[in-house]
PDB file of C-alpha atoms in Angstrom:
ATOM      1  CA  MET A  26      10.799   6.771  33.266  1.00  0.00           C
ATOM      2  CA  PRO A  27       7.812   6.330  30.874  1.00  0.00           C
ATOM      3  CA  ASN A  28       5.285   3.922  31.911  1.00  0.00           C
ATOM      4  CA  PRO A  29       5.503   0.564  30.190  1.00  0.00           C
ATOM      5  CA  LEU A  30       1.596   1.476  28.824  1.00  0.00           C
ATOM      6  CA  GLU A  31       1.894   4.783  27.890  1.00  0.00           C
ATOM      7  CA  GLU A  32       4.973   3.668  25.753  1.00  0.00           C
ATOM      8  CA  TRP A  33       2.568   1.208  23.937  1.00  0.00           C
ATOM      9  CA  TYR A  34      -0.132   3.519  23.855  1.00  0.00           C
ATOM     10  CA  MET A  35       2.092   6.208  22.246  1.00  0.00           C
ATOM     11  CA  GLN A  36       3.731   3.875  19.800  1.00  0.00           C
ATOM     12  CA  LEU A  37       0.579   2.763  18.017  1.00  0.00           C
ATOM     13  CA  PRO A  38      -0.543   3.985  14.629  1.00  0.00           C
ATOM     14  CA  LEU A  39      -2.640   7.422  14.240  1.00  0.00           C
ATOM     15  CA  PHE A  40      -6.147   5.316  13.456  1.00  0.00           C
ATOM     16  CA  THR A  41      -5.745   2.108  15.696  1.00  0.00           C
ATOM     17  CA  ARG A  42      -4.770   4.520  18.928  1.00  0.00           C
ATOM     18  CA  ILE A  43      -7.892   6.822  18.000  1.00  0.00           C
ATOM     19  CA  TYR A  44     -10.441   3.738  17.289  1.00  0.00           C
ATOM     20  CA  THR A  45      -9.110   2.000  20.239  1.00  0.00           C
ATOM     21  CA  THR A  46      -9.676   4.897  22.447  1.00  0.00           C
ATOM     22  CA  GLY A  47     -12.813   5.830  21.307  1.00  0.00           C
ATOM     23  CA  ILE A  48     -14.044   2.447  21.728  1.00  0.00           C
ATOM     24  CA  VAL A  49     -12.480   2.521  25.480  1.00  0.00           C
ATOM     25  CA  VAL A  50     -14.297   5.346  26.172  1.00  0.00           C
ATOM     26  CA  LEU A  51     -17.640   5.004  25.201  1.00  0.00           C
ATOM     27  CA  THR A  52     -17.411   1.481  26.428  1.00  0.00           C
ATOM     28  CA  LEU A  53     -16.415   3.113  30.314  1.00  0.00           C
ATOM     29  CA  ALA A  54     -19.148   5.808  29.296  1.00  0.00           C
ATOM     30  CA  ILE A  55     -21.954   2.655  29.302  1.00  0.00           C
ATOM     31  CA  GLN A  56     -20.314   0.940  32.138  1.00  0.00           C
ATOM     32  CA  LEU A  57     -20.670   3.843  34.105  1.00  0.00           C
ATOM     33  CA  GLU A  58     -23.944   4.690  32.827  1.00  0.00           C
ATOM     34  CA  TRP A  59     -22.933   8.220  31.683  1.00  0.00           C
ATOM     35  CA  ALA A  60     -24.455   6.886  28.132  1.00  0.00           C
ATOM     36  CA  SER A  61     -27.371   4.710  26.830  1.00  0.00           C
ATOM     37  CA  PRO A  62     -26.574   2.311  24.255  1.00  0.00           C
ATOM     38  CA  LEU A  63     -30.474   3.366  23.108  1.00  0.00           C
ATOM     39  CA  THR A  64     -28.667   6.712  22.172  1.00  0.00           C
ATOM     40  CA  LEU A  65     -25.812   5.188  20.157  1.00  0.00           C
ATOM     41  CA  PHE A  66     -27.038   2.695  17.290  1.00  0.00           C
ATOM     42  CA  TYR A  67     -27.830   4.296  13.650  1.00  0.00           C
ATOM     43  CA  THR A  68     -31.173   4.510  11.976  1.00  0.00           C
ATOM     44  CA  TYR A  69     -31.936   6.467   8.911  1.00  0.00           C
ATOM     45  CA  HIS A  70     -34.988   8.180  11.033  1.00  0.00           C
ATOM     46  CA  ALA A  71     -32.816   8.984  14.120  1.00  0.00           C
ATOM     47  CA  VAL A  72     -29.889  10.557  12.119  1.00  0.00           C
ATOM     48  CA  PHE A  73     -31.513  12.532   9.267  1.00  0.00           C
ATOM     49  CA  VAL A  74     -34.754  13.173  10.230  1.00  0.00           C
ATOM     50  CA  GLN A  75     -34.114  13.564  14.134  1.00  0.00           C
ATOM     51  CA  ASN A  76     -30.874  15.015  13.251  1.00  0.00           C
ATOM     52  CA  GLU A  77     -28.340  13.065  15.621  1.00  0.00           C
ATOM     53  CA  TYR A  78     -25.444  12.603  13.751  1.00  0.00           C
ATOM     54  CA  TRP A  79     -23.286  11.327  16.457  1.00  0.00           C
ATOM     55  CA  ARG A  80     -25.457   8.341  15.766  1.00  0.00           C
ATOM     56  CA  LEU A  81     -22.956   8.092  12.219  1.00  0.00           C
ATOM     57  CA  LEU A  82     -19.401   7.630  14.640  1.00  0.00           C
ATOM     58  CA  THR A  83     -20.685   6.083  17.825  1.00  0.00           C
ATOM     59  CA  THR A  84     -22.639   2.572  16.043  1.00  0.00           C
ATOM     60  CA  PHE A  85     -19.006   1.637  15.104  1.00  0.00           C
ATOM     61  CA  LEU A  86     -17.436   2.558  18.710  1.00  0.00           C
ATOM     62  CA  PHE A  87     -19.845   0.914  20.539  1.00  0.00           C
ATOM     63  CA  LEU A  88     -19.030  -3.475  20.821  1.00  0.00           C
ATOM     64  CA  GLY A  89     -21.058  -3.885  23.752  1.00  0.00           C
ATOM     65  CA  THR A  90     -20.183  -3.665  27.539  1.00  0.00           C
ATOM     66  CA  PHE A  91     -16.967  -5.181  29.314  1.00  0.00           C
ATOM     67  CA  SER A  92     -16.905  -9.152  27.957  1.00  0.00           C
ATOM     68  CA  LEU A  93     -14.756 -11.804  26.179  1.00  0.00           C
ATOM     69  CA  ASP A  94     -16.533 -10.910  23.017  1.00  0.00           C
ATOM     70  CA  TRP A  95     -15.557  -7.456  23.477  1.00  0.00           C
ATOM     71  CA  ILE A  96     -11.824  -8.205  24.576  1.00  0.00           C
ATOM     72  CA  LEU A  97     -11.457 -10.393  21.426  1.00  0.00           C
ATOM     73  CA  ASN A  98     -12.585  -7.671  19.121  1.00  0.00           C
ATOM     74  CA  ILE A  99     -10.258  -4.585  20.607  1.00  0.00           C
ATOM     75  CA  TYR A 100      -7.375  -7.211  20.155  1.00  0.00           C
ATOM     76  CA  PHE A 101      -8.600  -7.524  16.348  1.00  0.00           C
ATOM     77  CA  ILE A 102      -8.673  -3.754  16.119  1.00  0.00           C
ATOM     78  CA  VAL A 103      -4.915  -3.308  17.453  1.00  0.00           C
ATOM     79  CA  ARG A 104      -3.066  -6.229  16.107  1.00  0.00           C
ATOM     80  CA  TYR A 105      -4.936  -5.873  12.546  1.00  0.00           C
ATOM     81  CA  CYS A 106      -5.430  -2.488  12.411  1.00  0.00           C
ATOM     82  CA  ARG A 107      -1.667  -1.432  13.630  1.00  0.00           C
ATOM     83  CA  ASP A 108      -0.188  -4.287  11.483  1.00  0.00           C
ATOM     84  CA  LEU A 109      -2.114  -2.948   7.829  1.00  0.00           C
ATOM     85  CA  GLU A 110      -1.080   1.080   8.907  1.00  0.00           C
ATOM     86  CA  GLU A 111       2.877   0.169   9.940  1.00  0.00           C
ATOM     87  CA  GLY A 112       2.789  -2.742   6.641  1.00  0.00           C
ATOM     88  CA  SER A 113       1.008  -2.356   4.009  1.00  0.00           C
ATOM     89  CA  TYR A 114      -0.315   0.852   4.242  1.00  0.00           C
ATOM     90  CA  LEU A 115       2.877   2.173   5.720  1.00  0.00           C
ATOM     91  CA  ASN A 116       3.380   6.092   4.988  1.00  0.00           C
ATOM     92  CA  ARG A 117      -0.282   6.149   3.415  1.00  0.00           C
ATOM     93  CA  PRO A 118      -1.970   7.062   6.683  1.00  0.00           C
ATOM     94  CA  ALA A 119      -4.703   9.186   4.432  1.00  0.00           C
ATOM     95  CA  ASP A 120      -5.096   5.941   2.181  1.00  0.00           C
ATOM     96  CA  PHE A 121      -5.783   4.084   4.988  1.00  0.00           C
ATOM     97  CA  ALA A 122      -8.152   6.840   6.407  1.00  0.00           C
ATOM     98  CA  TRP A 123      -9.525   6.584   3.249  1.00  0.00           C
ATOM     99  CA  THR A 124     -10.311   3.298   2.742  1.00  0.00           C
ATOM    100  CA  VAL A 125     -11.643   2.998   6.241  1.00  0.00           C
ATOM    101  CA  LEU A 126     -13.898   5.739   5.922  1.00  0.00           C
ATOM    102  CA  LEU A 127     -15.649   4.370   2.474  1.00  0.00           C
ATOM    103  CA  MET A 128     -15.981   1.212   4.042  1.00  0.00           C
ATOM    104  CA  CYS A 129     -17.772   2.552   7.257  1.00  0.00           C
ATOM    105  CA  THR A 130     -20.345   4.614   4.478  1.00  0.00           C
ATOM    106  CA  THR A 131     -20.832   0.759   2.903  1.00  0.00           C
ATOM    107  CA  LEU A 132     -21.730  -0.561   5.928  1.00  0.00           C
ATOM    108  CA  LEU A 133     -24.148   2.575   6.814  1.00  0.00           C
ATOM    109  CA  VAL A 134     -25.768   1.761   3.210  1.00  0.00           C
ATOM    110  CA  ILE A 135     -26.715  -1.786   3.678  1.00  0.00           C
ATOM    111  CA  SER A 136     -27.101  -2.164   7.376  1.00  0.00           C
ATOM    112  CA  PRO A 137     -30.828  -1.198   6.791  1.00  0.00           C
ATOM    113  CA  TYR A 138     -31.109  -4.684   4.484  1.00  0.00           C
ATOM    114  CA  LEU A 139     -29.001  -6.540   7.490  1.00  0.00           C
ATOM    115  CA  GLY A 140     -31.460  -5.475  10.157  1.00  0.00           C
ATOM    116  CA  THR A 141     -28.445  -4.156  12.496  1.00  0.00           C
ATOM    117  CA  VAL A 142     -27.974  -0.969  13.971  1.00  0.00           C
ATOM    118  CA  PHE A 143     -24.590  -1.498  15.586  1.00  0.00           C
ATOM    119  CA  LEU A 144     -21.953  -1.496  13.187  1.00  0.00           C
ATOM    120  CA  GLY A 145     -18.446  -1.864  15.009  1.00  0.00           C
ATOM    121  CA  ASP A 146     -18.524  -5.993  15.246  1.00  0.00           C
ATOM    122  CA  LEU A 147     -19.206  -5.641  11.222  1.00  0.00           C
ATOM    123  CA  LEU A 148     -16.038  -2.940  10.791  1.00  0.00           C
ATOM    124  CA  VAL A 149     -13.479  -5.276  12.854  1.00  0.00           C
ATOM    125  CA  SER A 150     -14.711  -7.720  10.849  1.00  0.00           C
ATOM    126  CA  SER A 151     -14.030  -6.316   7.181  1.00  0.00           C
ATOM    127  CA  LEU A 152     -10.635  -5.184   8.631  1.00  0.00           C
ATOM    128  CA  THR A 153      -9.539  -8.592   9.889  1.00  0.00           C
ATOM    129  CA  TYR A 154     -10.101 -10.253   6.538  1.00  0.00           C
ATOM    130  CA  MET A 155      -8.641  -7.132   4.890  1.00  0.00           C
ATOM    131  CA  TRP A 156      -5.481  -8.253   6.980  1.00  0.00           C
ATOM    132  CA  SER A 157      -5.636 -11.848   6.074  1.00  0.00           C
ATOM    133  CA  ARG A 158      -5.545 -11.330   2.240  1.00  0.00           C
ATOM    134  CA  HIS A 159      -2.289  -9.049   2.988  1.00  0.00           C
ATOM    135  CA  TYR A 160      -0.838 -11.399   5.127  1.00  0.00           C
ATOM    136  CA  SER A 161      -1.808 -14.603   3.959  1.00  0.00           C
ATOM    137  CA  TYR A 162       1.030 -16.144   4.250  1.00  0.00           C
ATOM    138  CA  LEU A 163       0.871 -16.184   8.099  1.00  0.00           C
ATOM    139  CA  PHE A 164      -0.050 -18.907  10.487  1.00  0.00           C
ATOM    140  CA  ILE A 165      -1.753 -18.100  13.561  1.00  0.00           C
ATOM    141  CA  ASN A 166      -2.833 -20.589  16.593  1.00  0.00           C
ATOM    142  CA  PHE A 167      -6.772 -20.261  17.237  1.00  0.00           C
ATOM    143  CA  MET A 168      -7.184 -19.522  20.833  1.00  0.00           C
ATOM    144  CA  GLY A 169      -4.637 -22.633  21.714  1.00  0.00           C
ATOM    145  CA  LEU A 170      -6.913 -25.364  19.481  1.00  0.00           C
ATOM    146  CA  PHE A 171      -5.158 -25.335  16.155  1.00  0.00           C
ATOM    147  CA  THR A 172      -3.019 -24.259  14.103  1.00  0.00           C
ATOM    148  CA  THR A 173      -4.505 -22.037  10.261  1.00  0.00           C
ATOM    149  CA  SER A 174      -3.508 -20.198   7.849  1.00  0.00           C
ATOM    150  CA  ALA A 175      -4.257 -16.529   8.479  1.00  0.00           C
ATOM    151  CA  ALA A 176      -6.115 -16.665   4.827  1.00  0.00           C
ATOM    152  CA  TYR A 177      -8.560 -19.187   6.569  1.00  0.00           C
ATOM    153  CA  LEU A 178      -9.185 -16.334   9.998  1.00  0.00           C
ATOM    154  CA  PRO A 179     -11.735 -14.770   8.941  1.00  0.00           C
ATOM    155  CA  TRP A 180     -13.957 -18.371   8.062  1.00  0.00           C
ATOM    156  CA  VAL A 181     -13.041 -19.604  11.254  1.00  0.00           C
ATOM    157  CA  LEU A 182     -14.519 -16.540  12.923  1.00  0.00           C
ATOM    158  CA  VAL A 183     -17.302 -17.218  11.218  1.00  0.00           C
ATOM    159  CA  ALA A 184     -18.113 -21.115  11.886  1.00  0.00           C
ATOM    160  CA  PHE A 185     -17.478 -20.000  15.452  1.00  0.00           C
ATOM    161  CA  SER A 186     -19.612 -17.493  16.841  1.00  0.00           C
ATOM    162  CA  SER A 187     -22.504 -19.418  14.648  1.00  0.00           C
ATOM    163  CA  VAL A 188     -21.820 -22.344  16.839  1.00  0.00           C
ATOM    164  CA  VAL A 189     -21.446 -20.175  19.885  1.00  0.00           C
ATOM    165  CA  GLU A 190     -24.134 -17.491  18.821  1.00  0.00           C
ATOM    166  CA  ASN A 191     -26.355 -20.528  17.255  1.00  0.00           C
ATOM    167  CA  ARG A 192     -27.472 -17.973  14.745  1.00  0.00           C
ATOM    168  CA  TRP A 193     -26.828 -17.736  11.047  1.00  0.00           C
ATOM    169  CA  PRO A 194     -23.623 -15.893  10.063  1.00  0.00           C
ATOM    170  CA  VAL A 195     -25.230 -13.532   7.620  1.00  0.00           C
ATOM    171  CA  VAL A 196     -24.008 -10.456   9.125  1.00  0.00           C
ATOM    172  CA  ASP A 197     -20.952 -12.088   9.125  1.00  0.00           C
ATOM    173  CA  LEU A 198     -20.458 -12.585   5.460  1.00  0.00           C
ATOM    174  CA  ALA A 199     -21.937  -9.301   4.895  1.00  0.00           C
ATOM    175  CA  ALA A 200     -18.965  -8.092   6.453  1.00  0.00           C
ATOM    176  CA  ILE A 201     -16.625 -10.082   4.473  1.00  0.00           C
ATOM    177  CA  GLY A 202     -17.862  -8.987   1.426  1.00  0.00           C
ATOM    178  CA  VAL A 203     -17.640  -5.410   2.126  1.00  0.00           C
ATOM    179  CA  GLY A 204     -14.006  -6.487   3.498  1.00  0.00           C
ATOM    180  CA  HIS A 205     -13.176  -8.310  -0.027  1.00  0.00           C
ATOM    181  CA  VAL A 206     -14.543  -5.582  -2.178  1.00  0.00           C
ATOM    182  CA  PHE A 207     -12.273  -3.187  -0.730  1.00  0.00           C
ATOM    183  CA  TRP A 208      -9.052  -4.703  -1.072  1.00  0.00           C
ATOM    184  CA  PHE A 209      -9.689  -5.908  -4.416  1.00  0.00           C
ATOM    185  CA  LEU A 210     -10.149  -2.287  -5.511  1.00  0.00           C
ATOM    186  CA  ALA A 211      -6.980  -1.369  -2.874  1.00  0.00           C
ATOM    187  CA  GLU A 212      -4.549  -3.856  -3.951  1.00  0.00           C
ATOM    188  CA  GLU A 213      -5.640  -6.497  -7.002  1.00  0.00           C
ATOM    189  CA  TRP A 214      -7.331  -3.622  -9.217  1.00  0.00           C
ATOM    190  CA  PRO A 215      -4.333  -1.416  -9.570  1.00  0.00           C
ATOM    191  CA  ARG A 216      -2.574  -4.170 -10.793  1.00  0.00           C
ATOM    192  CA  ARG A 217      -4.700  -4.835 -13.982  1.00  0.00           C
ATOM    193  CA  ALA A 218      -3.931  -3.868 -16.733  1.00  0.00           C
ATOM    194  CA  GLU A 219      -7.562  -2.535 -17.781  1.00  0.00           C
ATOM    195  CA  SER A 220      -7.363  -0.477 -14.547  1.00  0.00           C
ATOM    196  CA  GLY A 221      -4.291   1.327 -17.000  1.00  0.00           C
ATOM    197  CA  GLY A 222      -2.496   1.386 -13.408  1.00  0.00           C
ATOM    198  CA  VAL A 223      -4.976   3.965 -11.691  1.00  0.00           C
ATOM    199  CA  ARG A 224      -5.376   3.458  -7.668  1.00  0.00           C
ATOM    200  CA  VAL A 225      -9.572   4.080  -7.213  1.00  0.00           C
ATOM    201  CA  LEU A 226      -8.918   4.263  -3.569  1.00  0.00           C
ATOM    202  CA  ARG A 227      -6.068   7.376  -3.593  1.00  0.00           C
ATOM    203  CA  ALA A 228      -7.199   9.643  -0.654  1.00  0.00           C
ATOM    204  CA  PRO A 229      -7.778  13.232  -1.638  1.00  0.00           C
ATOM    205  CA  ARG A 230      -5.218  15.840  -1.488  1.00  0.00           C
ATOM    206  CA  VAL A 231      -6.623  17.919   1.130  1.00  0.00           C
ATOM    207  CA  LEU A 232      -6.733  14.577   3.420  1.00  0.00           C
ATOM    208  CA  CYS A 233      -3.130  13.746   2.669  1.00  0.00           C
ATOM    209  CA  LYS A 234      -2.325  17.469   3.076  1.00  0.00           C
ATOM    210  CA  ILE A 235      -3.835  17.190   6.986  1.00  0.00           C
ATOM    211  CA  MET A 236      -2.464  13.534   7.550  1.00  0.00           C
ATOM    212  CA  HIS A 237       1.139  14.599   6.095  1.00  0.00           C
ATOM    213  CA  GLN A 238       1.008  11.973   3.916  1.00  0.00           C
ATOM    214  CA  ASP A 239       3.368  13.038   0.477  1.00  0.00           C
ATOM    215  CA  LEU A 240       2.031  13.668  -2.496  1.00  0.00           C
ATOM    216  CA  ASP A 241       2.629  10.958  -5.645  1.00  0.00           C
ATOM    217  CA  ASP A 242       0.760  12.596  -8.399  1.00  0.00           C
ATOM    218  CA  GLU A 243       3.399  14.473  -9.959  1.00  0.00           C
ATOM    219  CA  LEU A 244       6.107  11.342  -9.742  1.00  0.00           C
ATOM    220  CA  ASP A 245       3.492   9.442 -11.263  1.00  0.00           C
ATOM    221  CA  GLN A 246       3.344  11.834 -14.415  1.00  0.00           C
ATOM    222  CA  ASP A 247       7.069  11.511 -14.629  1.00  0.00           C
ATOM    223  CA  ALA A 248       7.429   7.716 -14.663  1.00  0.00           C
ATOM    224  CA  GLU A 249       4.308   7.905 -17.544  1.00  0.00           C
ATOM    225  CA  GLN A 250       6.856  10.165 -19.527  1.00  0.00           C
ATOM    226  CA  GLU A 251       9.462   8.733 -19.288  1.00  0.00           C
ATOM    227  CA  PRO A 252      10.548   6.090 -21.907  1.00  0.00           C
ATOM    228  CA  ALA A 253      10.087   2.416 -22.147  1.00  0.00           C
ATOM    229  CA  VAL A 254      12.770   0.134 -20.226  1.00  0.00           C
ATOM    230  CA  PRO A 255      14.993  -1.751 -22.355  1.00  0.00           C
ATOM    231  CA  VAL A 256      14.285  -5.424 -21.963  1.00  0.00           C
ATOM    232  CA  ASP A 257      17.131  -7.908 -22.938  1.00  0.00           C
ATOM    233  CA  GLY A 258      19.793  -5.806 -23.616  1.00  0.00           C
ATOM    234  CA  ASP A 259      17.585  -3.568 -26.430  1.00  0.00           C
ATOM    235  CA  ILE A 260      17.835  -0.312 -27.398  1.00  0.00           C
ATOM    236  CA  ALA A 261      15.006   1.964 -25.977  1.00  0.00           C
ATOM    237  CA  GLU A 262      13.810   3.968 -29.595  1.00  0.00           C
ATOM    238  CA  PRO A 263      14.246   7.478 -28.859  1.00  0.00           C
ATOM    239  CA  THR A 264      11.191   9.432 -27.499  1.00  0.00           C
ATOM    240  CA  VAL A 265       9.893  12.640 -29.549  1.00  0.00           C
ATOM    241  CA  GLY A 266      12.186  15.757 -29.759  1.00  0.00           C
ATOM    242  CA  SER A 267      15.485  13.764 -29.149  1.00  0.00           C
ATOM    243  CA  GLU A 268      18.567  14.424 -31.634  1.00  0.00           C
ATOM    244  CA  LEU A 269      20.876  11.466 -32.560  1.00  0.00           C
ATOM    245  CA  PRO A 270      24.401  12.105 -32.968  1.00  0.00           C
ATOM    246  CA  SER A 271      25.682  12.490 -36.929  1.00  0.00           C
ATOM    247  CA  ALA A 272      28.551  10.933 -38.026  1.00  0.00           C
ATOM    248  CA  GLU A 273      30.001  14.109 -38.930  1.00  0.00           C
ATOM    249  CA  THR A 274      29.909  14.927 -35.121  1.00  0.00           C
ATOM    250  CA  PRO A 275      32.685  13.889 -33.347  1.00  0.00           C
ATOM    251  CA  VAL A 276      32.196  11.798 -30.742  1.00  0.00           C
ATOM    252  CA  GLN A 277      34.332  12.854 -27.138  1.00  0.00           C
ATOM    253  CA  HIS A 278      36.182   9.757 -25.722  1.00  0.00           C
ATOM    254  CA  GLU A 279      37.091  10.690 -21.815  1.00  0.00           C
ATOM    255  CA  THR A 280      40.268   9.144 -20.869  1.00  0.00           C
ATOM    256  CA  THR A 281      41.658   8.273 -17.742  1.00  0.00           C
ATOM    257  CA  THR A 282      45.132   8.319 -16.274  1.00  0.00           C
ATOM    258  CA  ASN A 283      46.481   5.219 -14.531  1.00  0.00           C
ATOM    259  CA  PRO A 284      48.713   7.284 -11.891  1.00  0.00           C
ATOM    260  CA  VAL A 285      50.877   3.812 -11.297  1.00  0.00           C
ATOM    261  CA  HIS A 286      54.093   3.919 -13.772  1.00  0.00           C
ATOM    262  CA  HIS A 287      55.273   0.678 -15.200  1.00  0.00           C
ATOM    263  CA  GLU A 288      59.152   0.222 -16.336  1.00  0.00           C
ATOM    264  CA  THR A 289      59.236  -0.911 -19.733  1.00  0.00           C
ATOM    265  CA  THR A 290      62.018  -2.799 -20.928  1.00  0.00           C
ATOM    266  CA  THR A 291      63.499  -2.128 -24.736  1.00  0.00           C
ATOM    267  CA  SER A 292      62.126  -5.002 -26.281  1.00  0.00           C
ATOM    268  CA  GLU A 293      58.527  -4.023 -25.215  1.00  0.00           C
ATOM    269  CA  LYS A 294      59.604  -0.686 -26.688  1.00  0.00           C
ATOM    270  CA  HIS A 295      60.314  -2.247 -29.546  1.00  0.00           C
ATOM    271  CA  ASN A 296      57.051  -4.232 -29.763  1.00  0.00           C
ATOM    272  CA  ASN A 297      55.171  -0.891 -29.023  1.00  0.00           C
ATOM    273  CA  SER A 298      57.094   0.979 -31.913  1.00  0.00           C
ATOM    274  CA  ASP A 299      56.137  -2.245 -34.110  1.00  0.00           C
ATOM    275  CA  GLU A 300      52.379  -2.142 -33.226  1.00  0.00           C
ATOM    276  CA  SER A 301      51.945   1.677 -33.728  1.00  0.00           C
ATOM    277  CA  THR A 302      53.523   1.364 -37.046  1.00  0.00           C
ATOM    278  CA  ASN A 303      51.035  -1.511 -38.407  1.00  0.00           C
ATOM    279  CA  GLN A 304      48.009   0.665 -36.849  1.00  0.00           C
ATOM    280  CA  ASP A 305      49.194   3.852 -38.972  1.00  0.00           C
ATOM    281  CA  PHE A 306      49.531   1.306 -42.684  1.00  0.00           C
ATOM    282  CA  ALA A 307      46.190  -0.149 -41.511  1.00  0.00           C
ATOM    283  CA  SER A 308      44.716   3.344 -40.397  1.00  0.00           C
ATOM    284  CA  THR A 309      46.041   4.723 -44.347  1.00  0.00           C
ATOM    285  CA  SER A 310      44.610   2.175 -45.991  1.00  0.00           C
ATOM    286  CA  ALA A 311      41.328   2.110 -44.465  1.00  0.00           C
ATOM    287  CA  VAL A 312      40.988   5.507 -45.226  1.00  0.00           C
ATOM    288  CA  GLU A 313      41.460   5.525 -48.743  1.00  0.00           C
ATOM    289  CA  HIS A 314      38.799   2.730 -49.305  1.00  0.00           C
ATOM    290  CA  THR A 315      36.082   4.557 -46.951  1.00  0.00           C
ATOM    291  CA  ASP A 316      33.633   6.480 -48.877  1.00  0.00           C
ATOM    292  CA  PRO A 317      33.885   9.651 -47.283  1.00  0.00           C
ATOM    293  CA  SER A 318      29.901  10.154 -46.900  1.00  0.00           C
ATOM    294  CA  PRO A 319      28.349   8.775 -43.480  1.00  0.00           C
ATOM    295  CA  THR A 320      25.932   5.922 -44.008  1.00  0.00           C
ATOM    296  CA  LEU A 321      22.601   6.024 -43.238  1.00  0.00           C
ATOM    297  CA  HIS A 322      22.829   2.628 -41.373  1.00  0.00           C
ATOM    298  CA  GLN A 323      25.294   3.730 -39.104  1.00  0.00           C
ATOM    299  CA  ARG A 324      24.222   3.450 -35.647  1.00  0.00           C
ATOM    300  CA  THR A 325      25.656   5.335 -33.165  1.00  0.00           C
ATOM    301  CA  PRO A 326      25.128   5.377 -29.079  1.00  0.00           C
ATOM    302  CA  TYR A 327      23.050   7.762 -27.228  1.00  0.00           C
ATOM    303  CA  SER A 328      21.774   7.654 -23.784  1.00  0.00           C
ATOM    304  CA  HIS A 329      18.428   7.152 -22.121  1.00  0.00           C
ATOM    305  CA  THR A 330      16.472   7.067 -18.929  1.00  0.00           C
ATOM    306  CA  LEU A 331      15.280   4.487 -16.982  1.00  0.00           C
ATOM    307  CA  ALA A 332      11.776   4.837 -15.645  1.00  0.00           C
ATOM    308  CA  GLU A 333      10.994   3.910 -11.936  1.00  0.00           C
ATOM    309  CA  HIS A 334       8.363   1.652 -11.467  1.00  0.00           C
ATOM    310  CA  ASP A 335       6.641   1.346  -8.415  1.00  0.00           C
TER     311      ASP A 335
END
């Protein structure tokens, strides 16, 4: 029988499982004095002058030693990153990894102006903000004190940390700003008309193949070539190169046979014969008064395909 903790761990999405494991392992190494925080933080001189490139990764993995703040950050990562991977980025692991990578790069660029060298808290705050925008319709209970909408969670956390730590939340607000920019580029920008439907944060093809994400470029191109969807019963205009059936071309109608036989009485047969006679007379008179040349305004039905829209 599998261990419940092991089963829960293996059910975590890929990024959430890797990121959580890296944080726990690094925190244990620091707690056992196998590593020092002085060799983990990010500075431009240490990375690009002294060639200590591991700092680009460890600065996002260090969340301090075991404490209440560390437990809260782990909870936010497991809860909110998992919701993003299994919800908004379902079947798009490469897009989520690419978004997080660009977010980390942005935090590395602005970190010298913020005066901070450990960026793990900032990344968690940015991901929490993205989660709050994706799931703004939810309501959460903050530490059993009060209930608030998920859209206000980042601001509640900023106010809480400012009161507890007695400092101005400049770093926290910068992390929220980064999260808002990437949420806007990922969700709002593709929906706007000026974007042309282009997703700026689409992952490269190489990353999609590595993370086994389906390539949808061909599907997008096919959707652009399909005709417009008819609206309110209007007939879509034919595409270039399509031919309408001419008036001289006989239209073949499919007939279906009904396997159920109905018995007809003598009166019904007499009525059917009279109706057939009247139809023959009407068709004969119509042929005598109809112009044999086809009219140019005659509209004939033709088939059209419906475009698939995401």
